[in-house]
Amino acid sequence: MDWIQFFGYFGSFLTSITFIPQVYKAWQSKSVGDLSTWMMLIVVLSTIVWLAYGFGINSGPVILANAIVLVLSLVLLYFKYIFKKDNAVSRAND
Amino acid sequence: MDWIQFFGYFGSFLTSITFIPQVYKAWQSKSVGDLSTWMMLIVVLSTIVWLAYGFGINSGPVILANAIVLVLSLVLLYFKYIFKKDNAVSRAND
């Protein structure tokens, strides 16, 4: 692996670890808080577009980073859906 | 511009617009809130690493997206510094 590839995969690693605490925090707090659905959909779209670019230029790091961020943003969207539902149920039972 | 480049620059655009509301919100609320300094430093480091990779593979979109995110995260770090200072001063004057 040359230096360029090393930088790329190190970048992928750093990008991934900046997203993981957000997912963990959302899971702990059972809330996706300030993240709007609209914003999260743009993040999902952006990772899909970046994936297309990554495959187009055959860049492992771009593909890897965006595949991880895509999965994590889909997890956040799923949390948004299930936690909203839970809150609605608990409010209905008050 | 071929389709691959189009996807790359469209990805850069989408990545940029997901960061801008965060900077705007931080400016409006005069608070960087939940964003830890540690996390923001990792974001800054990751964009620098991605920039090195982008220059290495000569990818305009990777360079552009990370240059924009680097500037925006430095702005957030600056906000974190000045808003903290303001709050400390206003508390001292209470």
PDB file of C-alpha atoms in Angstrom:
ATOM      1  CA  MET A   1       0.000   0.000   0.000  1.00  0.00           C
ATOM      2  CA  ASP A   2       1.500   3.357  -0.995  1.00  0.00           C
ATOM      3  CA  TRP A   3       1.214   6.584   1.002  1.00  0.00           C
ATOM      4  CA  ILE A   4      -1.704   7.893  -1.043  1.00  0.00           C
ATOM      5  CA  GLN A   5      -3.760   4.782  -0.302  1.00  0.00           C
ATOM      6  CA  PHE A   6      -2.721   4.967   3.345  1.00  0.00           C
ATOM      7  CA  PHE A   7      -4.014   8.561   3.585  1.00  0.00           C
ATOM      8  CA  GLY A   8      -7.245   7.494   1.905  1.00  0.00           C
ATOM      9  CA  TYR A   9      -7.937   4.613   4.287  1.00  0.00           C
ATOM     10  CA  PHE A  10      -6.860   6.675   7.294  1.00  0.00           C
ATOM     11  CA  GLY A  11      -9.347   9.342   6.114  1.00  0.00           C
ATOM     12  CA  SER A  12     -12.058   6.664   5.851  1.00  0.00           C
ATOM     13  CA  PHE A  13     -11.259   5.524   9.377  1.00  0.00           C
ATOM     14  CA  LEU A  14     -11.405   9.072  10.792  1.00  0.00           C
ATOM     15  CA  THR A  15     -14.674   9.837   8.977  1.00  0.00           C
ATOM     16  CA  SER A  16     -16.206   6.646  10.372  1.00  0.00           C
ATOM     17  CA  ILE A  17     -15.186   7.356  13.963  1.00  0.00           C
ATOM     18  CA  THR A  18     -16.711  10.854  13.833  1.00  0.00           C
ATOM     19  CA  PHE A  19     -20.104   9.293  13.022  1.00  0.00           C
ATOM     20  CA  ILE A  20     -20.079   6.419  15.517  1.00  0.00           C
ATOM     21  CA  PRO A  21     -20.439   8.583  18.707  1.00  0.00           C
ATOM     22  CA  GLN A  22     -23.505  10.254  17.162  1.00  0.00           C
ATOM     23  CA  VAL A  23     -25.156   6.880  16.568  1.00  0.00           C
ATOM     24  CA  TYR A  24     -24.185   5.701  20.070  1.00  0.00           C
ATOM     25  CA  LYS A  25     -25.510   8.898  21.670  1.00  0.00           C
ATOM     26  CA  ALA A  26     -28.781   8.604  19.735  1.00  0.00           C
ATOM     27  CA  TRP A  27     -29.142   5.008  20.922  1.00  0.00           C
ATOM     28  CA  GLN A  28     -28.369   5.911  24.565  1.00  0.00           C
ATOM     29  CA  SER A  29     -30.656   8.943  24.668  1.00  0.00           C
ATOM     30  CA  LYS A  30     -33.320   7.178  22.587  1.00  0.00           C
ATOM     31  CA  SER A  31     -33.528  10.402  20.632  1.00  0.00           C
ATOM     32  CA  VAL A  32     -32.114  11.636  17.356  1.00  0.00           C
ATOM     33  CA  GLY A  33     -32.656  15.137  18.735  1.00  0.00           C
ATOM     34  CA  ASP A  34     -31.629  17.975  16.513  1.00  0.00           C
ATOM     35  CA  LEU A  35     -31.084  15.962  13.366  1.00  0.00           C
ATOM     36  CA  SER A  36     -33.870  16.721  10.915  1.00  0.00           C
ATOM     37  CA  THR A  37     -35.201  13.917   8.705  1.00  0.00           C
ATOM     38  CA  TRP A  38     -34.654  16.190   5.709  1.00  0.00           C
ATOM     39  CA  MET A  39     -30.982  16.667   6.617  1.00  0.00           C
ATOM     40  CA  MET A  40     -30.486  12.947   7.156  1.00  0.00           C
ATOM     41  CA  LEU A  41     -32.033  12.198   3.752  1.00  0.00           C
ATOM     42  CA  ILE A  42     -29.531  14.616   2.159  1.00  0.00           C
ATOM     43  CA  VAL A  43     -26.696  12.786   3.961  1.00  0.00           C
ATOM     44  CA  VAL A  44     -28.026   9.456   2.621  1.00  0.00           C
ATOM     45  CA  LEU A  45     -28.290  10.918  -0.895  1.00  0.00           C
ATOM     46  CA  SER A  46     -24.794  12.422  -0.677  1.00  0.00           C
ATOM     47  CA  THR A  47     -23.240   9.088   0.333  1.00  0.00           C
ATOM     48  CA  ILE A  48     -24.996   7.347  -2.592  1.00  0.00           C
ATOM     49  CA  VAL A  49     -23.680  10.012  -5.002  1.00  0.00           C
ATOM     50  CA  TRP A  50     -20.170   9.699  -3.501  1.00  0.00           C
ATOM     51  CA  LEU A  51     -20.389   5.910  -3.821  1.00  0.00           C
ATOM     52  CA  ALA A  52     -21.159   6.286  -7.541  1.00  0.00           C
ATOM     53  CA  TYR A  53     -18.144   8.605  -7.850  1.00  0.00           C
ATOM     54  CA  GLY A  54     -15.947   6.235  -5.794  1.00  0.00           C
ATOM     55  CA  PHE A  55     -16.824   3.294  -8.047  1.00  0.00           C
ATOM     56  CA  GLY A  56     -16.354   5.538 -11.109  1.00  0.00           C
ATOM     57  CA  ILE A  57     -12.787   6.499 -10.180  1.00  0.00           C
ATOM     58  CA  ASN A  58     -12.209   3.091  -8.554  1.00  0.00           C
ATOM     59  CA  SER A  59     -11.257   4.586  -5.175  1.00  0.00           C
ATOM     60  CA  GLY A  60     -11.375   2.074  -2.309  1.00  0.00           C
ATOM     61  CA  PRO A  61     -11.225   4.764   0.415  1.00  0.00           C
ATOM     62  CA  VAL A  62     -14.095   6.839  -1.069  1.00  0.00           C
ATOM     63  CA  ILE A  63     -16.220   3.675  -1.426  1.00  0.00           C
ATOM     64  CA  LEU A  64     -15.394   2.446   2.090  1.00  0.00           C
ATOM     65  CA  ALA A  65     -15.970   5.770   3.876  1.00  0.00           C
ATOM     66  CA  ASN A  66     -19.287   6.382   2.140  1.00  0.00           C
ATOM     67  CA  ALA A  67     -20.509   2.809   2.576  1.00  0.00           C
ATOM     68  CA  ILE A  68     -19.923   3.147   6.356  1.00  0.00           C
ATOM     69  CA  VAL A  69     -21.528   6.598   6.558  1.00  0.00           C
ATOM     70  CA  LEU A  70     -24.485   5.350   4.474  1.00  0.00           C
ATOM     71  CA  VAL A  71     -25.094   2.446   6.888  1.00  0.00           C
ATOM     72  CA  LEU A  72     -24.750   4.730   9.947  1.00  0.00           C
ATOM     73  CA  SER A  73     -27.140   7.346   8.516  1.00  0.00           C
ATOM     74  CA  LEU A  74     -29.685   4.647   7.689  1.00  0.00           C
ATOM     75  CA  VAL A  75     -29.347   3.464  11.318  1.00  0.00           C
ATOM     76  CA  LEU A  76     -29.997   7.060  12.513  1.00  0.00           C
ATOM     77  CA  LEU A  77     -33.028   7.331  10.205  1.00  0.00           C
ATOM     78  CA  TYR A  78     -34.310   4.025  11.623  1.00  0.00           C
ATOM     79  CA  PHE A  79     -33.767   5.336  15.186  1.00  0.00           C
ATOM     80  CA  LYS A  80     -35.651   8.500  14.254  1.00  0.00           C
ATOM     81  CA  TYR A  81     -38.557   6.360  13.097  1.00  0.00           C
ATOM     82  CA  ILE A  82     -38.668   3.932  16.062  1.00  0.00           C
ATOM     83  CA  PHE A  83     -38.004   6.517  18.796  1.00  0.00           C
ATOM     84  CA  LYS A  84     -40.658   8.870  17.426  1.00  0.00           C
ATOM     85  CA  LYS A  85     -43.109   5.990  17.430  1.00  0.00           C
ATOM     86  CA  ASP A  86     -42.182   5.057  21.037  1.00  0.00           C
ATOM     87  CA  ASN A  87     -42.600   8.652  22.188  1.00  0.00           C
ATOM     88  CA  ALA A  88     -45.962   8.916  20.457  1.00  0.00           C
ATOM     89  CA  VAL A  89     -47.115   5.720  22.203  1.00  0.00           C
ATOM     90  CA  SER A  90     -45.877   6.863  25.630  1.00  0.00           C
ATOM     91  CA  ARG A  91     -47.567  10.251  25.208  1.00  0.00           C
ATOM     92  CA  ALA A  92     -50.788   8.545  24.158  1.00  0.00           C
ATOM     93  CA  ASN A  93     -50.634   6.465  27.360  1.00  0.00           C
ATOM     94  CA  ASP A  94     -50.118   9.462  29.677  1.00  0.00           C
TER      95      ASP A  94
ATOM     96  CA  MET B   1     -17.303  16.961 -17.766  1.00  0.00           C
ATOM     97  CA  ASP B   2     -18.128  13.256 -17.757  1.00  0.00           C
ATOM     98  CA  TRP B   3     -20.690  11.553 -15.537  1.00  0.00           C
ATOM     99  CA  ILE B   4     -18.114  10.426 -12.997  1.00  0.00           C
ATOM    100  CA  GLN B   5     -16.896  14.005 -12.458  1.00  0.00           C
ATOM    101  CA  PHE B   6     -20.507  15.181 -12.296  1.00  0.00           C
ATOM    102  CA  PHE B   7     -21.251  12.689  -9.507  1.00  0.00           C
ATOM    103  CA  GLY B   8     -18.102  13.801  -7.689  1.00  0.00           C
ATOM    104  CA  TYR B   9     -18.958  17.502  -7.772  1.00  0.00           C
ATOM    105  CA  PHE B  10     -22.601  16.824  -6.956  1.00  0.00           C
ATOM    106  CA  GLY B  11     -21.353  14.829  -3.942  1.00  0.00           C
ATOM    107  CA  SER B  12     -19.145  17.777  -2.926  1.00  0.00           C
ATOM    108  CA  PHE B  13     -22.142  20.098  -3.189  1.00  0.00           C
ATOM    109  CA  LEU B  14     -24.360  17.822  -1.073  1.00  0.00           C
ATOM    110  CA  THR B  15     -21.657  17.345   1.568  1.00  0.00           C
ATOM    111  CA  SER B  16     -21.204  21.114   1.795  1.00  0.00           C
ATOM    112  CA  ILE B  17     -24.916  21.854   2.205  1.00  0.00           C
ATOM    113  CA  THR B  18     -25.217  19.333   5.056  1.00  0.00           C
ATOM    114  CA  PHE B  19     -22.593  21.305   7.026  1.00  0.00           C
ATOM    115  CA  ILE B  20     -23.840  24.837   6.359  1.00  0.00           C
ATOM    116  CA  PRO B  21     -27.050  24.612   8.504  1.00  0.00           C
ATOM    117  CA  GLN B  22     -24.933  23.444  11.450  1.00  0.00           C
ATOM    118  CA  VAL B  23     -22.696  26.507  11.155  1.00  0.00           C
ATOM    119  CA  TYR B  24     -25.741  28.780  10.733  1.00  0.00           C
ATOM    120  CA  LYS B  25     -27.498  27.235  13.734  1.00  0.00           C
ATOM    121  CA  ALA B  26     -24.348  27.606  15.870  1.00  0.00           C
ATOM    122  CA  TRP B  27     -24.128  31.272  14.851  1.00  0.00           C
ATOM    123  CA  GLN B  28     -27.819  31.933  15.569  1.00  0.00           C
ATOM    124  CA  SER B  29     -27.849  30.149  18.932  1.00  0.00           C
ATOM    125  CA  LYS B  30     -24.383  31.508  19.837  1.00  0.00           C
ATOM    126  CA  SER B  31     -23.623  27.972  20.960  1.00  0.00           C
ATOM    127  CA  VAL B  32     -21.842  25.024  19.446  1.00  0.00           C
ATOM    128  CA  GLY B  33     -23.836  22.903  21.870  1.00  0.00           C
ATOM    129  CA  ASP B  34     -23.268  19.193  21.719  1.00  0.00           C
ATOM    130  CA  LEU B  35     -20.207  19.274  19.498  1.00  0.00           C
ATOM    131  CA  SER B  36     -17.163  18.363  21.564  1.00  0.00           C
ATOM    132  CA  THR B  37     -13.862  20.107  20.816  1.00  0.00           C
ATOM    133  CA  TRP B  38     -12.253  16.674  20.611  1.00  0.00           C
ATOM    134  CA  MET B  39     -14.730  15.572  17.936  1.00  0.00           C
ATOM    135  CA  MET B  40     -14.260  18.781  15.960  1.00  0.00           C
ATOM    136  CA  LEU B  41     -10.481  18.323  16.025  1.00  0.00           C
ATOM    137  CA  ILE B  42     -10.947  14.810  14.590  1.00  0.00           C
ATOM    138  CA  VAL B  43     -13.135  16.287  11.824  1.00  0.00           C
ATOM    139  CA  VAL B  44     -10.413  18.872  11.068  1.00  0.00           C
ATOM    140  CA  LEU B  45      -7.751  16.122  11.043  1.00  0.00           C
ATOM    141  CA  SER B  46      -9.894  13.890   8.806  1.00  0.00           C
ATOM    142  CA  THR B  47     -10.408  16.663   6.236  1.00  0.00           C
ATOM    143  CA  ILE B  48      -6.629  17.318   6.154  1.00  0.00           C
ATOM    144  CA  VAL B  49      -5.968  13.602   5.615  1.00  0.00           C
ATOM    145  CA  TRP B  50      -8.655  13.465   2.886  1.00  0.00           C
ATOM    146  CA  LEU B  51      -7.126  16.562   1.259  1.00  0.00           C
ATOM    147  CA  ALA B  52      -3.742  14.781   1.113  1.00  0.00           C
ATOM    148  CA  TYR B  53      -5.489  11.786  -0.479  1.00  0.00           C
ATOM    149  CA  GLY B  54      -7.446  14.028  -2.886  1.00  0.00           C
ATOM    150  CA  PHE B  55      -4.254  15.724  -4.079  1.00  0.00           C
ATOM    151  CA  GLY B  56      -2.542  12.312  -4.258  1.00  0.00           C
ATOM    152  CA  ILE B  57      -5.159  10.838  -6.612  1.00  0.00           C
ATOM    153  CA  ASN B  58      -5.740  14.253  -8.216  1.00  0.00           C
ATOM    154  CA  SER B  59      -9.479  14.251  -7.470  1.00  0.00           C
ATOM    155  CA  GLY B  60     -11.101  17.688  -7.757  1.00  0.00           C
ATOM    156  CA  PRO B  61     -14.312  16.642  -5.929  1.00  0.00           C
ATOM    157  CA  VAL B  62     -12.457  15.100  -2.959  1.00  0.00           C
ATOM    158  CA  ILE B  63     -10.272  18.230  -2.665  1.00  0.00           C
ATOM    159  CA  LEU B  64     -13.237  20.614  -3.000  1.00  0.00           C
ATOM    160  CA  ALA B  65     -15.522  18.830  -0.514  1.00  0.00           C
ATOM    161  CA  ASN B  66     -12.811  18.548   2.122  1.00  0.00           C
ATOM    162  CA  ALA B  67     -11.571  22.109   1.648  1.00  0.00           C
ATOM    163  CA  ILE B  68     -15.127  23.365   2.297  1.00  0.00           C
ATOM    164  CA  VAL B  69     -15.681  21.065   5.293  1.00  0.00           C
ATOM    165  CA  LEU B  70     -12.258  22.061   6.686  1.00  0.00           C
ATOM    166  CA  VAL B  71     -13.153  25.776   6.521  1.00  0.00           C
ATOM    167  CA  LEU B  72     -16.599  25.163   8.072  1.00  0.00           C
ATOM    168  CA  SER B  73     -15.159  23.058  10.927  1.00  0.00           C
ATOM    169  CA  LEU B  74     -12.537  25.709  11.630  1.00  0.00           C
ATOM    170  CA  VAL B  75     -15.394  28.261  11.774  1.00  0.00           C
ATOM    171  CA  LEU B  76     -17.231  26.003  14.277  1.00  0.00           C
ATOM    172  CA  LEU B  77     -14.054  25.643  16.357  1.00  0.00           C
ATOM    173  CA  TYR B  78     -13.690  29.437  16.325  1.00  0.00           C
ATOM    174  CA  PHE B  79     -17.354  29.818  17.405  1.00  0.00           C
ATOM    175  CA  LYS B  80     -16.718  27.323  20.201  1.00  0.00           C
ATOM    176  CA  TYR B  81     -13.818  29.465  21.391  1.00  0.00           C
ATOM    177  CA  ILE B  82     -15.539  32.888  21.161  1.00  0.00           C
ATOM    178  CA  PHE B  83     -18.949  31.786  22.501  1.00  0.00           C
ATOM    179  CA  LYS B  84     -17.359  30.027  25.468  1.00  0.00           C
ATOM    180  CA  LYS B  85     -15.418  33.205  26.226  1.00  0.00           C
ATOM    181  CA  ASP B  86     -18.591  35.359  25.949  1.00  0.00           C
ATOM    182  CA  ASN B  87     -20.473  33.039  28.281  1.00  0.00           C
ATOM    183  CA  ALA B  88     -17.631  33.098  30.790  1.00  0.00           C
ATOM    184  CA  VAL B  89     -17.647  36.920  30.698  1.00  0.00           C
ATOM    185  CA  SER B  90     -21.435  37.177  31.057  1.00  0.00           C
ATOM    186  CA  ARG B  91     -21.370  34.742  33.980  1.00  0.00           C
ATOM    187  CA  ALA B  92     -18.562  36.722  35.615  1.00  0.00           C
ATOM    188  CA  ASN B  93     -20.723  39.872  35.305  1.00  0.00           C
ATOM    189  CA  ASP B  94     -23.828  38.305  36.885  1.00  0.00           C
TER     190      ASP B  94
END
